[in-house]
Amino acid sequence: MDSNIAPSQPSVPTVVSPPMLQNEPPAIAARTVNVFYGEKHALKDVTIDIYRRQVTAFIGPSGCGKSTFLRCFNRMNDIIETCRVTGRITLDGGDIYDPRLDVVQLRARVGMVFQKPNPFPKSIYDNIAYGPRIHGLTTSRKELDNVVEQSLRRAALWDEVKDRLSEPGTALSGGQQQRLCIARAIAVSPDVILMDEPCSALDPIATAKIEELMDELRQDYTIIIVTHSMQQAARVSQRTAFFHLGELVEVGPTEEIFTRPQDKRTQDYITGRFG
Amino acid sequence: MMQPLHAPPNEAGVSALPRRVAESMMPTEERIGSRHTDAAAEARLRARYAAQRRFKAYGVLAIGVAIGALLWLLITLLSNGVTAFVQTNLRLAITFDPAVVDPQGNQSPESLAQGDFGRVIRDALRQRFPDAQGRVAVRNLLALLSSGAEFELRDRVIADPSMIGTTQPVWVLASSDVDMFRKGFFEKAADGGAGGRLNAQQVAWIEELAASGDLALQWNRLFFKAGDSRDPELVGVLGGVLGSFFTLFVCLVLAFPFGVAAAIYLEEFAPKNRFTDIIEVNINNLAAVPSIIFGLLGLAVFLNFFGMPRSAPLVGGIVLALMSLPTIIIASRAALRAVPPSIREAAYGLGASKMQVVLHHVLPLGLPGMLTGSIIAMAQALGETAPLLMIGMVAFIVDIPQGLTSSATALPVQIFMWADNPERGFVEKTSAAIIVLLAFLLTMNAIAIFLRKKFERRW
Ligand SMILES: Nc1ncnc2c1ncn2[C@@H]1O[C@H](COP(=O)(O)OP(=O)(O)OP(=O)(O)O)[C@@H](O)[C@H]1O
Ligand SMILES: [Mg+2]
């Protein structure tokens, strides 16, 4: 096995976790995960630990399997007929591919924000309220109103939309829609938020807002973000994982990956020599 | 001179690679000017625009032909059919002799139902033309009246019994021959007769009535109140309209829920395996089965095996539902498939169950398409006659259907049967019935558009 891969126990010294997390067990632990799309082997023996209250960035050239891996954490790959996942992924110690586990519950715990903003063609309010409603998180209209407001506030969207909550979410600008999707994800109060290139369609201002938001959200949530921007990975993440051709090449604290990459491929990628 | 979009390759500031490529592709002496501005390029551009203009012209031509054909059809129909909405009536001074019209003398509907209203009309007409003497002349005179005139008059007296015992001018229905003559469809012959149906004497009587203002075209209420009849002046579309309505009602109530449910199951829940593949192929096959086969099925299964009533809208509706199901399933599946996957992903990502994804997101977004498909299937079913043939709905039925199991025919069947009738008076009724059918269709489509607009949502 590749020596650069994070070991199963965070106490093993090859990988330095941020000081505050030294002794905490990982929120998510993936062990020898393989993903196949039919015959295609998209992800090969990936082993990684994801820690609580951190942003972990997945970087790597297009088609290397970042999204595929991300979708393993909330079992979105289940929807794809041809997709097959092997290996073991645990969330807080529980195997998420356990056949007895309820996917609906898992996805409530592991929220996801997609690359392309995908608000429901419903009102802004109903977009946010949808998750709490289907999971029965609130008992009264007032409580629901409160959840909607808090989620929109945390997503830094409240001031822009507070007067037009009944307008369709699809009528917002792209950046606002993406923040709406983030608010929708946090309204369910998940433990983990997965973000697949959340800023790829946004301008620098909207991007800055969302990055700020991620920094704030990581106080409470475990965040995994896929990004094509090295700067973004460097700005928002505490740990970075570099993927190449379906393999996890290297994972470690973000400064280390960007300043002292262990692997030639990582170095080439972050300095822009391929990708 | 047009400014070239890209700088010429020999200008400074262009990256090395494009310049090398461009130079190698071009003869050396012509390197001034771009490959996109020289004469050959302009010719290519002109050819491209010409192709586009030609293509547009074909399109305009096709639409023009379609609109022209449609207009021609509509104009023919309207000009042929519009006269059917008015009917010729005669004004006669009728004496309502109580002894004749009210045999029991109590003015009750039962008593009036036994009254001989035909006689009071005939008497009034003979009084109007006392010169008609002898059996033949009297028969010719009475031929000006419609055989249905007395029933209409009786209904009027039942509604207003105060007419009994009085003598007053009343409009009564004229025969179809008088009607055709009045509407100008009968040529006057050399002997003074008309259209081969009226003799000179009859024409003279008609002209005398017309001269005194006692012959007029009036709104044809009967056409919207009556069912079929042997006499063209007495026919109405109500029987056909209600028959079609009941049939379509049964068809919609059966086909829409079953079709949509089947589509949702096949599209969203069914595993993709051999078995569902076979089902899918067979649904497509069923959509192509000739409709008369469904009629045979209806005859064999519903009439002969289950013993359902013949000529009933219930059976017609079931047969048409079987016929529309494949269309509705195919259209509904296409509508479901058109729902963007990003919406499903968003819902799944929030932890919605499959059922919730379908009911909360996919179905509302697919519904407009499903409705459109279903209405098209219904419109097709409305125009079907072949499957109805086998289950006895192609029949001469005078009574207005009262419900799903009473004998009925359908509007297109009615049209077909009238068109088959050689009498001149049926020509305009046929066109008028087609106009009613088209209005029926337009109403259905308008409802479809309204529903689609109502449910349509942007994403
Ligand atoms: N639904 C699918 N069916 C078949 N193959 C797939 C499917 N989705 C992804 N793949 C393949 O799996 C590999 C990894 O895809 P993935 O989307 O994870 O890449 P990625 O790293 O997210 O790329 P990008 O940065 O371009 O988003 C690719 O080679 C892709 O062709
Ligand atoms: Mg991706």
GROMACS .gro file of C-alpha atoms and ligand atoms in nm, chain A residues 67 115 196-197, ligand 2:
model
    5
   67SER     CA    1  -1.691   1.316  -0.708
  115GLN     CA    2  -2.164   2.140  -0.833
  196ASP     CA    3  -1.882   1.901  -0.493
  197GLU     CA    4  -1.716   2.202  -0.655
  736MG      MG    5  -1.663   1.583  -1.026
   0.00000   0.00000   0.00000
